[in-house]
XYZ file of C-alpha atoms in Angstrom:
411
model
C -15.360 -10.560 -14.369
C -19.343 -11.215 -14.585
C -18.924 -14.584 -13.020
C -21.480 -15.055 -10.352
C -20.646 -15.556 -6.499
C -22.087 -18.399 -4.257
C -25.327 -17.052 -2.491
C -27.826 -16.531 -5.265
C -30.258 -18.287 -3.417
C -29.892 -16.379 -0.010
C -31.445 -13.454 1.096
C -29.803 -10.164 -0.177
C -28.440 -9.134 3.387
C -26.902 -12.649 3.930
C -25.679 -12.951 0.691
C -23.975 -9.417 0.681
C -22.400 -10.314 4.011
C -21.008 -13.534 2.796
C -19.684 -12.114 -0.470
C -17.935 -9.553 1.777
C -16.456 -12.224 4.103
C -15.293 -14.292 0.891
C -13.514 -11.305 -0.506
C -12.085 -10.322 2.688
C -10.673 -13.988 3.072
C -9.232 -13.886 -0.245
C -7.791 -10.794 0.075
C -5.860 -11.822 2.977
C -4.768 -15.111 1.477
C -3.485 -13.354 -1.455
C -1.510 -10.840 0.605
C -0.108 -13.423 2.826
C 1.377 -15.154 -0.208
C 2.509 -12.226 -1.810
C 4.577 -10.987 1.215
C 6.854 -14.174 0.551
C 7.278 -13.218 -3.229
C 7.945 -9.506 -2.619
C 10.625 -10.803 -0.018
C 12.363 -12.877 -2.853
C 12.199 -10.119 -5.107
C 13.874 -7.540 -2.986
C 16.518 -10.092 -1.903
C 17.229 -11.021 -5.528
C 17.449 -7.023 -6.303
C 20.179 -6.894 -3.378
C 21.825 -9.830 -4.573
C 21.733 -8.622 -8.308
C 22.991 -4.936 -7.352
C 25.876 -6.250 -5.447
C 27.093 -9.342 -7.675
C 29.631 -9.104 -10.205
C 26.759 -8.198 -12.870
C 26.124 -4.984 -10.907
C 26.408 -2.823 -13.573
C 23.629 -4.424 -15.396
C 21.370 -3.575 -12.847
C 21.395 0.023 -13.508
C 21.312 -0.503 -17.356
C 18.346 -2.713 -17.427
C 16.106 -0.195 -15.877
C 17.419 2.746 -17.518
C 16.640 1.271 -20.977
C 14.464 3.568 -23.183
C 10.771 2.464 -24.047
C 9.094 4.440 -26.435
C 5.364 4.827 -26.718
C 4.316 5.493 -30.244
C 0.650 6.583 -31.413
C 0.902 7.720 -35.099
C 2.999 10.711 -35.287
C 3.037 10.938 -31.591
C 6.207 9.462 -29.698
C 6.585 9.343 -25.906
C 9.714 7.747 -24.652
C 10.859 7.341 -21.094
C 13.016 4.376 -19.352
C 11.989 1.036 -18.171
C 11.980 2.271 -14.787
C 9.619 5.107 -15.486
C 7.224 2.688 -17.029
C 7.325 0.546 -13.821
C 6.993 3.285 -11.306
C 4.845 5.891 -12.828
C 2.759 3.828 -14.946
C 2.625 0.159 -13.710
C 2.413 1.235 -10.098
C -0.878 2.941 -11.359
C -2.681 -0.420 -11.149
C -1.328 -0.580 -7.801
C -2.845 2.306 -6.692
C -6.078 1.593 -8.461
C -6.306 -1.339 -6.351
C -5.624 0.781 -3.037
C -8.183 3.372 -4.217
C -10.829 0.334 -4.466
C -9.882 -0.887 -1.190
C -10.404 2.469 0.359
C -13.657 2.667 -1.365
C -14.994 -0.612 -0.370
C -13.942 0.060 3.182
C -15.810 3.305 3.244
C -19.031 1.610 2.000
C -19.090 -1.531 3.859
C -15.804 -2.104 5.843
C -13.624 -0.597 8.826
C -14.324 2.711 7.518
C -18.124 2.345 7.179
C -19.014 3.451 10.502
C -17.307 5.921 12.840
C -17.368 3.885 15.913
C -15.458 0.977 14.064
C -13.325 3.035 12.258
C -12.172 5.833 14.934
C -9.553 3.527 16.917
C -7.629 2.340 13.745
C -7.775 5.808 12.336
C -6.566 7.209 15.450
C -3.755 4.429 15.712
C -2.801 4.986 12.034
C -2.512 8.840 12.813
C -0.125 7.803 15.575
C 1.864 5.941 13.459
C 2.246 8.614 10.739
C 3.079 11.489 13.320
C 5.674 9.824 15.633
C 7.987 8.388 13.050
C 7.723 11.680 11.071
C 8.842 13.529 14.246
C 11.571 10.833 14.881
C 13.044 11.094 11.549
C 12.978 14.961 11.351
C 14.506 15.059 14.993
C 17.518 13.448 13.296
C 17.452 15.380 9.885
C 16.679 18.915 10.445
C 18.742 20.071 7.232
C 17.213 21.576 4.157
C 17.834 18.624 1.950
C 17.280 15.343 4.181
C 14.135 16.695 5.716
C 12.393 16.112 2.694
C 12.253 12.561 3.417
C 9.969 12.615 6.751
C 7.130 10.961 5.066
C 9.122 8.032 4.076
C 8.598 5.923 7.463
C 5.121 7.007 7.719
C 3.490 3.851 5.343
C 3.012 0.267 6.450
C 3.363 -2.336 3.597
C 0.143 -4.349 3.593
C 1.638 -7.406 2.042
C 4.538 -7.983 4.178
C 2.602 -7.337 7.230
C -0.257 -9.318 6.725
C 2.117 -12.068 5.182
C 4.275 -12.084 8.548
C 0.907 -12.268 10.481
C -0.074 -15.430 8.561
C 3.248 -17.049 9.450
C 1.917 -16.974 12.977
C -0.802 -19.307 12.424
C -4.469 -19.265 13.135
C -4.165 -18.819 16.882
C -4.054 -15.000 16.306
C -7.802 -13.719 16.879
C -9.476 -12.661 13.374
C -10.234 -9.172 14.708
C -6.390 -8.489 15.246
C -6.078 -9.131 11.399
C -8.883 -7.052 10.637
C -7.421 -4.261 12.719
C -4.037 -4.506 10.951
C -5.627 -4.506 7.581
C -7.801 -1.523 8.525
C -4.652 0.233 9.909
C -2.553 -0.520 6.940
C -5.538 0.859 4.606
C -5.691 3.956 6.524
C -1.957 4.279 6.377
C -2.270 4.026 2.571
C -4.813 6.594 2.187
C -2.696 9.165 4.357
C 0.366 8.146 2.158
C -1.635 8.946 -0.871
C -2.784 12.434 0.727
C 0.988 13.170 1.564
C 2.069 12.190 -2.023
C -0.661 14.482 -3.396
C -0.023 17.473 -0.925
C 3.539 17.666 -0.325
C 5.396 15.797 -3.021
C 4.050 17.803 -6.294
C 5.469 20.945 -7.505
C 4.901 23.199 -10.701
C 1.304 22.267 -11.269
C -0.309 22.865 -14.570
C -3.825 23.715 -14.539
C -4.247 22.300 -17.862
C -3.465 18.880 -16.956
C -6.135 19.023 -14.198
C -8.526 19.959 -16.957
C -7.584 16.901 -19.072
C -7.731 14.435 -15.749
C -11.094 15.877 -15.178
C -12.364 15.026 -18.720
C -11.085 11.435 -17.998
C -13.063 11.244 -14.903
C -16.258 12.617 -16.689
C -15.735 10.112 -19.120
C -15.380 7.154 -16.595
C -18.656 8.514 -14.943
C -20.288 8.759 -18.096
C -19.542 5.107 -18.915
C -20.805 4.151 -15.832
C -23.939 5.847 -16.405
C -24.397 4.254 -19.805
C -23.973 0.786 -17.931
C -20.534 -0.157 -19.601
C -19.821 -3.362 -17.564
C -16.519 -4.331 -19.217
C -13.362 -3.129 -17.477
C -11.746 -2.943 -20.944
C -14.091 0.082 -21.819
C -12.341 2.057 -19.003
C -8.882 1.911 -20.334
C -9.210 5.056 -22.599
C -10.478 7.349 -19.467
C -7.987 6.015 -17.415
C -5.365 6.999 -19.735
C -6.648 10.372 -19.909
C -6.760 10.802 -16.225
C -3.099 9.514 -16.010
C -1.676 11.832 -18.935
C -3.697 14.791 -17.153
C -1.896 14.075 -13.768
C 1.370 13.714 -15.565
C 0.978 17.096 -17.524
C -0.318 18.732 -14.345
C 2.733 17.990 -12.399
C 0.970 15.553 -9.947
C 2.439 12.111 -9.642
C 0.577 10.036 -12.437
C 0.034 7.073 -10.219
C -2.651 8.948 -8.059
C -4.827 8.549 -11.273
C -5.282 5.079 -10.132
C -6.539 6.308 -6.687
C -9.033 8.781 -8.218
C -10.569 5.991 -10.633
C -10.547 3.462 -7.551
C -12.715 5.943 -5.364
C -15.290 6.257 -8.376
C -15.703 2.639 -9.069
C -19.132 1.869 -8.208
C -19.861 -0.311 -4.879
C -23.525 -1.379 -5.898
C -24.691 -3.726 -8.604
C -27.500 -3.671 -10.899
C -28.306 -7.358 -9.878
C -28.071 -8.678 -6.617
C -26.775 -12.034 -8.072
C -23.747 -10.056 -9.334
C -20.992 -9.003 -7.307
C -20.659 -5.191 -7.292
C -17.924 -3.541 -9.747
C -15.526 -2.503 -6.987
C -15.341 -6.149 -5.833
C -15.085 -7.944 -9.344
C -12.389 -5.498 -10.617
C -10.565 -5.200 -7.318
C -10.677 -9.291 -7.419
C -9.286 -9.660 -10.869
C -6.487 -6.951 -10.609
C -5.343 -7.930 -6.982
C -3.316 -11.093 -8.001
C -1.696 -9.381 -10.723
C -0.539 -6.490 -8.327
C 0.420 -8.848 -5.694
C 2.597 -11.564 -7.607
C 3.505 -9.412 -10.726
C 3.554 -5.537 -10.352
C 4.568 -5.260 -6.614
C 7.609 -7.885 -7.157
C 8.607 -6.045 -10.330
C 8.789 -2.765 -8.530
C 10.769 -4.015 -5.821
C 13.252 -5.807 -8.287
C 13.671 -2.336 -9.649
C 13.929 -0.314 -6.738
C 15.288 -2.546 -3.938
C 18.599 -2.814 -5.534
C 20.954 -0.811 -3.089
C 24.774 -1.217 -4.071
C 26.761 -1.554 -0.643
C 30.034 -1.270 -2.953
C 31.562 2.088 -2.414
C 28.779 3.203 -0.185
C 29.915 6.051 2.185
C 27.495 7.070 4.611
C 28.371 10.639 5.456
C 27.334 12.824 8.204
C 24.294 13.845 6.143
C 23.198 10.358 4.553
C 23.843 8.325 7.761
C 21.357 10.335 9.562
C 18.830 9.633 6.813
C 19.312 6.154 7.069
C 19.192 6.039 10.695
C 16.013 8.414 10.844
C 14.179 6.340 8.497
C 15.112 2.750 10.175
C 14.499 3.987 13.773
C 11.336 5.850 12.834
C 9.868 2.307 11.116
C 11.200 -0.069 13.776
C 10.649 2.113 16.835
C 8.403 5.135 15.882
C 5.729 3.134 14.526
C 5.008 0.689 17.540
C 5.285 3.723 19.878
C 2.779 5.603 17.634
C 0.245 2.843 17.099
C 0.468 1.307 20.648
C 0.661 4.645 22.349
C -2.151 6.570 20.574
C -4.370 3.173 21.081
C -3.686 3.270 24.654
C -4.530 6.629 25.316
C -7.876 6.315 22.945
C -9.118 3.555 25.115
C -7.517 4.666 28.627
C -9.566 8.150 27.932
C -13.066 6.079 27.094
C -12.972 7.320 23.437
C -12.734 3.947 22.038
C -12.641 0.313 23.061
C -11.031 -2.451 21.587
C -12.748 -5.321 19.594
C -13.593 -8.710 20.953
C -10.501 -10.822 20.797
C -8.262 -7.898 20.591
C -6.170 -7.923 23.511
C -3.056 -5.501 24.088
C -0.668 -8.307 23.104
C -2.342 -8.086 19.820
C -2.098 -4.426 19.622
C 1.605 -4.608 20.556
C 1.666 -7.242 17.762
C 0.058 -4.842 15.404
C 2.332 -1.957 16.441
C 5.629 -4.039 15.471
C 4.336 -5.014 12.418
C 3.085 -1.686 11.254
C 6.875 -0.951 11.007
C 7.316 -2.872 7.882
C 7.192 -0.176 5.405
C 8.372 -1.464 2.179
C 7.068 -0.718 -0.948
C 4.903 2.555 -0.295
C 8.298 3.780 1.811
C 10.647 3.065 -1.250
C 8.129 4.899 -3.492
C 7.830 7.960 -1.003
C 11.611 8.026 -0.987
C 12.107 8.304 -4.799
C 9.765 11.065 -4.669
C 11.506 12.799 -1.985
C 15.196 12.516 -3.258
C 16.751 13.280 -6.370
C 20.198 12.914 -4.882
C 21.381 9.239 -5.573
C 23.223 9.023 -2.301
C 20.420 10.364 -0.241
C 17.881 8.114 -2.078
C 20.270 4.853 -1.432
C 20.440 5.938 2.330
C 17.010 6.241 2.428
C 16.060 2.979 0.742
C 19.026 1.292 3.074
C 17.039 2.667 6.030
C 13.811 1.200 4.660
C 15.196 -2.198 4.345
C 16.971 -2.142 7.778
C 13.928 -0.875 9.712
C 11.479 -3.146 8.031
C 13.939 -6.201 8.421
C 14.220 -5.252 12.374
C 10.380 -4.849 12.312
C 9.853 -8.423 10.912
C 12.288 -10.126 13.224
C 10.739 -8.201 16.350
C 7.331 -9.032 14.764
C 7.884 -12.945 14.389
C 9.539 -12.922 17.716
C 6.889 -11.560 19.789
C 4.253 -12.974 17.729
C 5.525 -16.421 18.144
C 5.344 -16.022 22.132
C 1.862 -14.271 21.891
C 0.685 -16.795 19.551
C 1.836 -19.691 21.904
C 0.308 -17.746 24.763
C -2.867 -17.902 22.896
C -2.831 -21.411 22.123
C -2.166 -22.205 25.768
C -5.395 -20.115 26.804
C -7.285 -22.036 24.494
C -6.296 -25.249 25.820
C -6.800 -24.359 29.392
């Protein structure tokens, strides 16, 4: 993690710019490949949950896994350790992405950030309204936030399949939109899916944050030194009643973005670069394997659950494009914003379609929204259907759009 990056003899500004570009390109490469891995894991979960060995699917993830520290014993299911502990690393990378984008990326300047921010807000509000219009009951309406998130890995992976004829700024816009989506999803989880808050837990979490900041001040460069503060923050959130994975976001947001030496990449880049492949190729596929296994055997979509499935699916594949494209058009038409060079309205339409791929974060929110198994399975089915339709529409439109781009270049 202390390896030096190319550019040690370049001027500081040029070295910094090249390092940021290299990080961005590596991020896109990892996300593109991980989208395929994620798809394979989701397909495997569905096959497993609907095979003759379906009974073992639930049994495996419900196996109790104890954590013992001396006389202290803490026992939870394997499903808990994946969703509430392992996914904390996923949220840590999300927090670092947000921190880096605020410092030097798409969120660093108002004029650059405002258009993807407005587009992301449209892609949150419209799907939520579509879902609520179909699920006005006291129970199902808790799932309004499920279709508001975009899966970065899937969306970028599909975009990568369309080839290099898609302008780079279209990729930047999609990535910024997805990161802002993640930011909004994190805020939604913190504000709307927490209950019975215990102030003592926040005190413990604050102690962990102070420890992490203190280690930074003392110059602790090894990531391993921050395992203890991270565990303290995670435990504090768990005790407080806030979903403990949000500890990762907090720690990511306080990761330093400046390096003590211009020849060494900042901690936020070094740690994110080290963790990103693990998240993309291991943590997210394991999460998909543990949570995407919806059993169709004996599934009965009653009048309540069928609208959950329909609401989620329709909100993703229709609400997301309408929200993203519509708000972008309004912002540009009103003169508040303008499209970046190389980003046409065809590119915006492609982004809107791909924004409907909500897989990972949508399933995660669904598990927070519904304790009822029938509602949860219906929501997961809606996520799978809506994301599949969005992938199909995105690939279909994207292939035609990419061909037009190639023709324009040749002409």
